[in-house]
CSV table of C-alpha atoms in Angstrom, one decimal:
chain,number,residue,atom,x,y,z
A,1,MET,CA,109.7,48.8,71.6
A,2,THR,CA,113.3,48.9,72.5
A,3,ALA,CA,116.2,49.1,70.0
A,4,ALA,CA,119.9,48.7,70.4
A,5,GLY,CA,121.8,51.5,68.8
A,6,PRO,CA,123.7,50.7,65.6
A,7,THR,CA,127.1,49.3,66.4
A,8,ALA,CA,129.9,49.2,63.9
A,9,MET,CA,132.1,46.1,63.8
A,10,ASP,CA,135.6,46.0,62.2
A,11,ASP,CA,136.5,42.4,61.3
A,12,GLY,CA,140.1,43.5,60.8
A,13,ASP,CA,140.4,44.6,64.4
A,14,ALA,CA,143.6,43.3,65.9
A,15,ARG,CA,142.0,42.3,69.2
A,16,GLY,CA,142.0,38.7,68.4
A,17,GLY,CA,145.3,38.7,66.7
A,18,LEU,CA,146.6,36.1,64.3
A,19,ARG,CA,146.9,33.6,67.1
A,20,ALA,CA,143.2,33.9,67.8
A,21,ALA,CA,142.6,33.5,64.0
A,22,LEU,CA,144.6,30.3,64.0
A,23,GLY,CA,142.3,29.1,66.8
A,24,GLY,CA,139.4,29.5,64.4
A,25,LEU,CA,140.5,26.7,62.2
A,26,THR,CA,137.7,24.2,61.5
A,27,THR,CA,138.0,20.5,61.6
A,28,ARG,CA,138.5,20.5,57.8
A,29,GLY,CA,141.2,23.2,58.1
A,30,ARG,CA,143.0,21.3,60.9
A,31,SER,CA,142.8,18.0,58.9
A,32,PHE,CA,144.3,19.7,55.8
A,33,LEU,CA,147.1,21.2,57.9
A,34,ALA,CA,147.9,17.9,59.7
A,35,ALA,CA,147.8,16.0,56.3
A,36,GLY,CA,150.1,18.5,54.7
A,37,LEU,CA,152.6,18.3,57.5
A,38,ALA,CA,152.5,14.5,57.5
A,39,ALA,CA,153.0,14.4,53.8
A,40,ALA,CA,155.9,16.9,54.0
A,41,VAL,CA,157.6,14.7,56.6
A,42,CYS,CA,157.1,11.5,54.6
A,43,ALA,CA,158.4,13.2,51.4
A,44,TYR,CA,161.5,14.4,53.3
A,45,VAL,CA,162.2,10.9,54.7
A,46,LEU,CA,161.5,9.1,51.4
A,47,GLY,CA,163.0,11.8,49.2
A,48,GLN,CA,159.8,12.2,47.1
A,49,GLY,CA,159.7,15.8,45.7
A,50,ASN,CA,156.2,15.5,44.2
A,51,LEU,CA,154.8,14.4,47.6
A,52,LEU,CA,156.6,17.3,49.2
A,53,ARG,CA,154.8,19.7,46.9
A,54,VAL,CA,151.5,18.1,47.6
A,55,GLY,CA,152.1,18.3,51.4
A,56,LEU,CA,153.1,22.0,51.2
A,57,LEU,CA,149.9,22.7,49.2
A,58,LEU,CA,147.8,21.0,51.8
A,59,ALA,CA,149.5,22.8,54.7
A,60,VAL,CA,149.6,26.2,53.2
A,61,LEU,CA,145.9,26.3,52.0
A,62,PRO,CA,144.4,26.6,55.5
A,63,LEU,CA,147.1,29.1,56.6
A,64,VAL,CA,146.3,31.3,53.6
A,65,CYS,CA,142.6,31.1,54.4
A,66,VAL,CA,143.3,32.2,58.0
A,67,THR,CA,145.5,35.1,56.9
A,68,VAL,CA,142.9,36.3,54.3
A,69,LEU,CA,140.0,36.0,56.7
A,70,HIS,CA,141.9,37.7,59.5
A,71,ARG,CA,142.8,40.7,57.2
A,72,THR,CA,139.3,41.0,55.8
A,73,ARG,CA,137.9,44.4,56.7
A,74,TYR,CA,134.1,44.2,56.5
A,75,ARG,CA,132.3,46.9,58.4
A,76,VAL,CA,128.7,46.1,59.4
A,77,ALA,CA,126.2,47.6,61.8
A,78,GLY,CA,123.7,45.6,63.8
A,79,THR,CA,120.4,46.6,65.3
A,80,ARG,CA,118.1,44.7,67.6
A,81,ARG,CA,114.4,45.5,68.2
A,82,LEU,CA,112.0,43.8,70.6
A,83,SER,CA,108.3,43.7,69.8
A,84,PRO,CA,107.1,44.0,72.5
A,85,SER,CA,109.8,44.6,75.2
A,86,ARG,CA,107.4,43.6,78.0
A,87,VAL,CA,105.4,40.4,77.7
A,88,PRO,CA,103.3,38.3,80.2
A,89,ALA,CA,104.7,34.9,81.2
A,90,GLY,CA,103.7,32.3,78.6
A,91,SER,CA,103.4,34.8,75.8
A,92,GLU,CA,105.8,35.3,72.8
A,93,ALA,CA,107.9,38.2,71.8
A,94,ARG,CA,109.5,38.7,68.4
A,95,VAL,CA,113.1,39.9,68.1
A,96,HIS,CA,114.0,41.7,64.9
A,97,LEU,CA,117.6,41.8,63.8
A,98,ARG,CA,118.9,44.1,61.1
A,99,MET,CA,122.4,44.0,59.6
A,100,ASP,CA,123.8,46.9,57.5
A,101,ASN,CA,126.9,46.7,55.4
A,102,VAL,CA,128.4,50.1,55.9
A,103,SER,CA,131.6,49.4,53.9
A,104,ARG,CA,132.3,49.7,50.2
A,105,LEU,CA,133.0,46.0,49.7
A,106,PRO,CA,130.4,43.2,49.6
A,107,THR,CA,130.6,40.7,52.4
A,108,GLY,CA,131.1,37.0,52.1
A,109,LEU,CA,129.2,34.3,53.8
A,110,LEU,CA,128.1,35.4,57.3
A,111,MET,CA,126.4,33.4,60.1
A,112,LEU,CA,124.4,35.6,62.5
A,113,GLN,CA,123.9,34.3,66.1
A,114,ASP,CA,122.2,36.0,69.0
A,115,ARG,CA,122.8,35.0,72.6
A,116,VAL,CA,119.6,34.3,74.6
A,117,PRO,CA,119.1,32.6,78.0
A,118,TYR,CA,118.2,29.0,77.8
A,119,VAL,CA,114.7,29.6,79.3
A,120,LEU,CA,113.8,31.7,76.2
A,121,GLY,CA,114.4,28.8,73.8
A,122,PRO,CA,117.3,27.6,71.6
A,123,ARG,CA,120.0,30.0,70.4
A,124,PRO,CA,118.9,31.5,67.0
A,125,ARG,CA,121.3,31.2,64.1
A,126,PHE,CA,120.9,32.7,60.6
A,127,VAL,CA,123.0,32.4,57.4
A,128,LEU,CA,123.5,35.5,55.3
A,129,ASP,CA,124.8,34.6,51.9
A,130,ARG,CA,126.1,37.9,50.7
A,131,VAL,CA,125.4,41.5,51.6
A,132,GLU,CA,126.2,44.0,48.9
A,133,ALA,CA,127.9,47.3,49.7
A,134,GLY,CA,125.4,49.6,51.5
A,135,GLY,CA,122.9,46.8,51.6
A,136,ARG,CA,120.9,45.4,54.6
A,137,ARG,CA,119.4,42.1,55.7
A,138,GLU,CA,116.6,41.7,58.2
A,139,VAL,CA,115.7,38.5,60.1
A,140,SER,CA,113.6,37.8,63.2
A,141,TYR,CA,113.0,35.0,65.7
A,142,ARG,CA,110.6,34.4,68.6
A,143,VAL,CA,111.3,34.0,72.3
A,144,ARG,CA,109.0,32.7,75.0
A,145,SER,CA,109.2,32.0,78.7
A,146,ASP,CA,106.9,30.6,81.3
A,147,LEU,CA,108.9,32.1,84.1
A,148,ARG,CA,108.8,35.8,84.8
A,149,GLY,CA,112.0,37.8,85.0
A,150,ARG,CA,114.4,40.1,83.2
A,151,TYR,CA,116.4,38.4,80.5
A,152,PRO,CA,119.3,39.9,78.7
A,153,LEU,CA,119.5,39.4,74.9
A,154,GLY,CA,122.9,39.7,73.3
A,155,PRO,CA,125.6,40.3,72.4
A,156,LEU,CA,124.9,39.7,68.7
A,157,GLN,CA,127.6,37.6,67.1
A,158,LEU,CA,128.8,37.2,63.5
A,159,ARG,CA,130.7,34.2,62.4
A,160,LEU,CA,132.8,34.7,59.3
A,161,SER,CA,134.0,31.8,57.1
A,162,ASP,CA,136.2,31.4,54.0
A,163,PRO,CA,134.8,29.8,50.8
A,164,PHE,CA,136.7,26.5,51.5
A,165,GLY,CA,135.4,26.2,55.1
A,166,MET,CA,138.9,26.1,56.5
A,167,CYS,CA,138.5,28.8,59.1
A,168,GLU,CA,135.7,30.5,61.1
A,169,LEU,CA,136.1,33.7,63.1
A,170,THR,CA,133.5,35.1,65.5
A,171,ARG,CA,133.0,38.8,66.1
A,172,SER,CA,130.7,40.3,68.7
A,173,PHE,CA,128.8,43.5,69.1
A,174,ASN,CA,128.6,45.2,72.5
A,175,ALA,CA,124.9,46.1,72.6
A,176,TYR,CA,122.5,44.3,74.9
A,177,ASP,CA,118.7,44.5,75.3
A,178,THR,CA,116.5,43.3,78.1
A,179,LEU,CA,113.2,41.3,77.7
A,180,VAL,CA,111.0,41.8,80.7
A,181,VAL,CA,108.6,38.8,81.3
A,182,VAL,CA,106.0,40.1,83.7
A,183,PRO,CA,103.5,38.0,85.7
A,184,ARG,CA,100.3,36.8,84.1
A,185,THR,CA,97.3,39.0,84.9
A,186,GLU,CA,93.7,38.0,85.2
A,187,PRO,CA,90.8,40.3,84.4
A,188,LEU,CA,88.8,41.0,87.6
A,189,PRO,CA,85.1,41.7,87.9
A,190,PRO,CA,84.2,45.4,88.6
A,191,VAL,CA,82.7,44.7,92.1
A,192,ARG,CA,83.0,47.0,95.1
A,193,LEU,CA,85.2,45.8,98.0
A,194,ALA,CA,84.6,46.5,101.6
A,195,GLY,CA,86.0,49.9,102.7
A,196,GLU,CA,86.7,50.9,99.1
A,197,ALA,CA,86.4,54.5,98.1
A,198,SER,CA,84.9,55.1,94.7
A,199,GLY,CA,88.0,56.1,92.8
A,200,TYR,CA,88.8,59.3,90.9
A,201,GLY,CA,86.4,62.1,91.5
A,202,GLU,CA,85.0,60.8,94.8
A,203,GLY,CA,88.0,60.7,97.2
A,204,ARG,CA,87.8,62.3,100.6
A,205,GLN,CA,91.0,64.3,100.2
A,206,ARG,CA,91.2,67.1,97.8
A,207,SER,CA,94.1,68.4,95.8
A,208,LEU,CA,95.1,71.0,93.3
A,209,ALA,CA,95.0,70.3,89.6
A,210,LEU,CA,98.7,70.8,89.3
A,211,ALA,CA,99.9,70.4,92.9
A,212,GLY,CA,99.1,68.4,96.0
A,213,ASP,CA,97.7,70.7,98.7
A,214,ASP,CA,94.8,73.1,98.7
A,215,ASP,CA,96.0,76.6,97.8
A,216,VAL,CA,93.7,79.5,96.8
A,217,ILE,CA,96.6,81.9,96.0
A,218,PRO,CA,96.5,82.8,92.3
A,219,ARG,CA,99.4,81.9,90.1
A,220,GLU,CA,100.9,83.4,86.9
A,221,TYR,CA,99.1,82.8,83.7
A,222,ARG,CA,100.6,80.0,81.6
A,223,HIS,CA,100.1,79.4,77.9
A,224,GLY,CA,96.9,77.3,77.4
A,225,ASP,CA,95.1,78.4,80.6
A,226,ASP,CA,91.4,79.1,80.3
A,227,LEU,CA,90.9,82.9,80.2
A,228,ARG,CA,87.8,82.4,82.2
A,229,ARG,CA,90.0,81.6,85.2
A,230,VAL,CA,91.8,85.0,85.1
A,231,HIS,CA,91.8,86.6,88.6
A,232,TRP,CA,91.4,90.3,87.7
A,233,ARG,CA,92.0,91.6,91.2
A,234,SER,CA,95.4,89.8,91.5
A,235,THR,CA,96.2,90.8,87.9
A,236,ALA,CA,95.7,94.5,88.8
A,237,ARG,CA,97.7,94.1,92.0
A,238,TYR,CA,100.8,92.3,90.5
A,239,GLY,CA,100.7,94.0,87.1
A,240,GLU,CA,100.7,90.7,85.2
A,241,LEU,CA,98.0,88.2,84.2
A,242,MET,CA,97.1,85.9,87.1
A,243,VAL,CA,94.7,82.9,87.1
A,244,ARG,CA,92.9,81.0,89.9
A,245,ARG,CA,94.1,77.7,91.1
A,246,GLU,CA,91.2,75.3,90.8
A,247,GLU,CA,90.7,72.4,93.2
A,248,GLN,CA,90.1,68.8,92.0
A,249,PRO,CA,89.2,65.8,94.0
A,250,GLN,CA,92.2,63.5,94.6
A,251,ARG,CA,92.0,59.9,93.4
A,252,ALA,CA,91.2,57.3,96.0
A,253,ARG,CA,94.2,55.3,97.2
A,254,CYS,CA,94.9,51.6,97.2
A,255,THR,CA,97.9,49.8,98.5
A,256,VAL,CA,98.7,46.3,97.3
A,257,LEU,CA,100.8,44.4,99.8
A,258,LEU,CA,102.8,41.3,98.6
A,259,ASP,CA,104.2,38.9,101.2
A,260,THR,CA,107.5,37.7,99.8
A,261,ARG,CA,109.0,36.0,102.9
A,262,ARG,CA,110.8,32.8,102.1
A,263,ILE,CA,109.5,31.1,105.2
A,264,ALA,CA,105.9,31.9,104.2
A,265,TYR,CA,105.9,29.7,101.0
A,266,GLN,CA,106.7,26.2,100.1
A,267,GLY,CA,107.4,24.8,96.6
A,268,THR,CA,108.8,26.4,93.5
A,269,GLY,CA,107.9,26.7,89.8
A,270,PRO,CA,105.2,28.5,87.8
A,271,ASP,CA,102.4,26.7,89.7
A,272,SER,CA,103.7,27.4,93.2
A,273,ALA,CA,101.9,29.4,95.8
A,274,PHE,CA,104.4,32.3,95.6
A,275,GLU,CA,103.9,32.7,91.9
A,276,TRP,CA,100.1,32.7,92.4
A,277,ALA,CA,100.6,35.5,94.9
A,278,VAL,CA,102.8,37.5,92.5
A,279,SER,CA,100.3,37.1,89.7
A,280,GLY,CA,97.4,38.0,92.0
A,281,ALA,CA,99.2,41.2,93.1
A,282,ALA,CA,99.8,42.1,89.4
A,283,SER,CA,96.1,41.5,88.6
A,284,ALA,CA,95.0,43.7,91.5
A,285,LEU,CA,97.4,46.5,90.5
A,286,VAL,CA,96.2,46.6,86.9
A,287,HIS,CA,92.5,46.4,87.9
A,288,MET,CA,92.7,49.2,90.5
A,289,LEU,CA,94.6,51.5,88.1
A,290,GLU,CA,92.0,50.9,85.5
A,291,ARG,CA,89.4,51.9,87.9
A,292,GLY,CA,91.1,55.3,88.5
A,293,PHE,CA,92.8,54.6,91.9
A,294,ALA,CA,96.2,55.9,92.9
A,295,VAL,CA,98.0,52.6,93.6
A,296,ARG,CA,101.1,51.7,95.5
A,297,LEU,CA,102.9,48.3,95.5
A,298,LEU,CA,104.4,47.3,98.9
A,299,THR,CA,106.3,44.3,100.0
A,300,ASP,CA,106.9,42.8,103.5
A,301,GLU,CA,110.3,44.5,103.6
A,302,GLY,CA,108.6,47.9,103.3
A,303,HIS,CA,109.9,48.5,99.8
A,304,ALA,CA,107.5,50.2,97.4
A,305,ALA,CA,107.8,50.4,93.6
A,306,ARG,CA,109.0,53.8,92.5
A,307,GLY,CA,106.4,56.1,91.1
A,308,GLU,CA,105.9,59.7,90.3
A,309,GLY,CA,103.3,60.1,93.1
A,310,GLU,CA,103.7,61.0,96.7
A,311,ASP,CA,104.7,58.2,99.2
A,312,GLY,CA,105.1,55.7,96.3
A,313,PHE,CA,101.6,56.1,95.0
A,314,ALA,CA,101.1,56.4,91.2
A,315,GLY,CA,99.9,60.0,91.2
A,316,SER,CA,97.0,61.4,89.3
A,317,THR,CA,99.3,63.1,86.8
A,318,GLN,CA,100.8,59.8,85.8
A,319,ASP,CA,99.3,57.8,83.0
A,320,SER,CA,97.8,54.5,84.2
A,321,ALA,CA,99.6,52.5,81.5
A,322,ASP,CA,103.0,53.9,82.6
A,323,SER,CA,102.2,53.3,86.2
A,324,ALA,CA,101.3,49.7,85.6
A,325,GLY,CA,104.4,49.2,83.5
A,326,LEU,CA,106.7,50.4,86.3
A,327,MET,CA,105.0,48.2,88.9
A,328,MET,CA,104.9,45.2,86.6
A,329,ASP,CA,108.7,45.6,86.0
A,330,THR,CA,109.1,45.4,89.7
A,331,LEU,CA,107.0,42.3,90.0
A,332,ALA,CA,108.9,40.7,87.1
A,333,ALA,CA,112.1,40.6,89.2
A,334,VAL,CA,110.6,40.2,92.7
A,335,ASP,CA,112.0,37.2,94.7
A,336,HIS,CA,111.8,35.8,98.1
A,337,SER,CA,113.0,37.9,101.0
A,338,ASP,CA,114.9,36.6,104.0
A,339,GLY,CA,112.9,38.6,106.4
A,340,GLY,CA,110.7,36.9,109.0
A,341,GLY,CA,108.0,39.4,109.6
A,342,LEU,CA,105.6,42.1,108.3
A,343,SER,CA,106.7,44.8,110.7
A,344,ARG,CA,108.4,46.9,108.1
A,345,ALA,CA,105.3,47.0,105.9
A,346,TYR,CA,103.3,47.9,109.0
A,347,ASP,CA,105.6,50.9,109.6
A,348,VAL,CA,105.0,52.2,106.1
A,349,LEU,CA,101.3,52.3,106.6
A,350,ARG,CA,101.1,55.5,108.5
A,351,GLY,CA,97.5,55.2,109.4
A,352,GLY,CA,94.1,56.5,108.5
A,353,ASN,CA,94.8,57.9,105.1
A,354,GLU,CA,96.1,54.9,103.2
A,355,GLY,CA,92.8,54.0,101.6
A,356,LEU,CA,92.1,50.4,100.6
A,357,LEU,CA,94.7,47.7,101.5
A,358,ILE,CA,94.7,44.5,99.4
A,359,ALA,CA,97.2,41.9,100.7
A,360,PHE,CA,98.4,38.6,99.3
A,361,LEU,CA,99.8,36.8,102.3
A,362,GLY,CA,101.6,33.5,102.7
A,363,ASP,CA,101.8,31.3,105.8
A,364,LEU,CA,101.3,33.3,109.0
A,365,ASP,CA,102.2,32.3,112.5
A,366,GLU,CA,100.4,33.8,115.5
A,367,GLU,CA,102.9,36.8,115.8
A,368,GLN,CA,102.6,37.7,112.1
A,369,ALA,CA,98.9,37.3,112.1
A,370,ALA,CA,98.7,39.8,115.0
A,371,VAL,CA,100.9,42.2,113.0
A,372,ALA,CA,98.6,41.9,110.0
A,373,ALA,CA,95.6,42.4,112.3
A,374,ARG,CA,97.0,45.7,113.5
A,375,MET,CA,97.5,46.8,109.9
A,376,ARG,CA,93.7,47.1,109.6
A,377,GLN,CA,93.8,50.1,111.9
A,378,ARG,CA,96.0,52.0,109.5
A,379,CYS,CA,93.8,51.9,106.4
A,380,GLY,CA,90.3,52.6,105.4
A,381,GLY,CA,89.5,49.0,104.3
A,382,ALA,CA,91.4,45.7,104.1
A,383,VAL,CA,91.1,42.6,102.0
A,384,ALA,CA,93.5,39.7,102.4
A,385,PHE,CA,94.0,36.7,100.2
A,386,VAL,CA,95.7,34.1,102.5
A,387,LEU,CA,97.6,31.2,101.0
A,388,ASP,CA,98.3,28.0,102.8
A,389,SER,CA,101.4,26.9,100.9
A,390,ALA,CA,101.5,23.5,102.5
A,391,ALA,CA,98.2,22.7,100.8
A,392,TRP,CA,99.7,23.7,97.5
A,393,VAL,CA,102.5,21.1,97.9
A,394,HIS,CA,101.1,18.3,100.0
A,395,GLY,CA,97.3,18.8,99.7
A,396,GLU,CA,94.9,20.1,102.3
A,397,SER,CA,94.8,18.2,105.6
A,398,ALA,CA,92.8,18.5,108.8
A,399,ALA,CA,95.7,20.0,110.7
A,400,THR,CA,96.5,22.6,108.0
A,401,ARG,CA,92.8,23.4,107.7
A,402,ALA,CA,92.5,24.1,111.4
A,403,ALA,CA,95.5,26.3,111.5
A,404,SER,CA,94.3,28.2,108.4
A,405,GLU,CA,90.9,28.8,109.9
A,406,GLN,CA,92.5,30.1,113.1
A,407,ARG,CA,94.5,32.7,111.2
A,408,LEU,CA,91.5,33.7,109.1
A,409,ARG,CA,89.4,34.1,112.2
A,410,LEU,CA,92.0,36.4,113.8
A,411,LEU,CA,92.1,38.6,110.7
A,412,ARG,CA,88.3,38.8,110.4
A,413,GLU,CA,87.9,39.7,114.0
A,414,SER,CA,90.2,42.7,113.5
A,415,GLY,CA,88.2,43.9,110.5
A,416,TRP,CA,89.9,42.2,107.5
A,417,THR,CA,87.9,40.7,104.7
A,418,ALA,CA,90.0,37.5,104.7
A,419,VAL,CA,89.6,35.0,101.9
A,420,PRO,CA,91.4,31.6,101.9
A,421,VAL,CA,93.1,30.6,98.6
A,422,GLN,CA,93.0,27.0,97.6
A,423,PRO,CA,95.4,25.6,94.9
A,424,GLY,CA,94.3,26.4,91.4
A,425,THR,CA,91.6,28.8,92.3
A,426,ASP,CA,90.9,31.7,90.0
A,427,LEU,CA,91.5,35.2,91.4
A,428,ALA,CA,88.3,36.5,89.7
A,429,ARG,CA,86.2,34.1,91.7
A,430,LEU,CA,88.0,35.0,95.0
A,431,TRP,CA,87.5,38.7,94.1
A,432,GLN,CA,83.8,38.2,94.0
A,433,GLN,CA,83.8,36.3,97.2
A,434,ALA,CA,85.7,39.1,98.9
A,435,ALA,CA,83.1,41.6,97.7
A,436,HIS,CA,80.3,39.4,98.9
A,437,HIS,CA,81.9,38.8,102.4
A,438,GLY,CA,82.6,42.5,102.7
A,439,SER,CA,79.1,43.5,101.9
A,440,GLN,CA,77.8,41.0,104.4
A,441,ALA,CA,80.1,42.3,107.1
A,442,GLN,CA,79.0,45.9,106.5
A,443,SER,CA,75.4,44.9,106.6
A,444,ALA,CA,75.9,43.1,109.9
A,445,ALA,CA,77.7,46.1,111.3
A,446,VAL,CA,74.9,48.5,110.2
A,447,GLY,CA,72.3,46.2,111.5
A,448,GLY,CA,74.0,45.9,114.9
A,449,ALA,CA,74.3,49.7,115.1
A,450,SER,CA,70.6,50.1,114.2
A,451,GLY,CA,69.5,47.5,116.7
A,452,GLY,CA,71.5,49.2,119.5
A,453,THR,CA,69.9,52.6,118.8
A,454,THR,CA,66.4,51.1,118.8
A,455,GLY,CA,67.0,49.4,122.1
A,456,PHE,CA,68.3,52.7,123.6
A,457,SER,CA,65.2,54.5,122.4
A,458,GLY,CA,62.9,51.9,123.8
A,459,GLY,CA,64.6,52.2,127.2
A,460,TRP,CA,63.8,55.9,127.3
A,461,SER,CA,60.2,55.4,126.4
């Protein structure tokens, strides 16, 4: 939920001035004014006094309406609330508007209008007949977008009109809200990927419950600490209550790498290869966080989504829902990069302690395929979903198939579990394929090692 703070609006503000109020004349008001002036001129030429009085009446009526409306001093407050403020692409959100009349006078006819980007739908308009002094009115409308992004809502506008429809004035609030449309996510099967640690409670590294590194030095007692953890020797030494710092296993780590290079993707729109990669990265992030992993989002430019954890990882003290929200906000606004390589992402992977690496890669040439192959040495396990964007636009051909197989072979030879992504394929199915291929590769490696040992023993005998 997000809410814009109440904003008072003074319709008698002199910002617009009387000249701006004259600009608010409607077609009816301009017609009356023109007819009155024409009648007055004709009456003067013809010497008709009665016609002159009629002309003056027609001309003065819209001017009186402009003056009265300009000097009207309604004070109203507007509030906007989004429910929810973050929605997946293709889902609807509801926007609730509330108008409060904070003046001592009832308002006249009001037309309420909210500004929204065209991708969210038509501009909503509501007519409020009369709001009594101290009263309120609540209206709502729905917005929906098939394209992810961050969309501003506002400012809220009120259009005032006189009872005769001669003049309309528009007043705007200053408050904005932002609707975040995040990528669609797909539920993934709970399978074990190659090189994957087991998540929270079974990681190889260990950390303190409240800090990062192992530290056996007792600390001061804090309200809520278990009295069974009191370290009596240190308490007697320091003269104050001290407790032991307990060790806890650190959550296993996972890095999700998203290739955003412009040259790596062809086509645009919700069904393009790039949007599939963004949606796949979002699904992998949510899935690994739900399994208890400390997750980091990384792009080809070496930028990681900000998190509370160390080195960009969502730390164990951070709630999984909050972590997912921060990363999904990043993916909602991610766009193509102008970079040509994956070297910056390679530099971020320091080596050995990065845990599992899940990559969503676009088109790779030989050089970038070699860089991706070297990434395997800097993580415990690596799974790549490789997209051939030309197949998404023009369909698969023999030439593109051969090039794709060559890239996949290079990645697999370096230790990656590489899975090709065909247009329209579900990530859940590819996820299962990755787990199957990874288990086969591990079995082959174990079998090869066992065979080598047997042969060595036989040589000695």
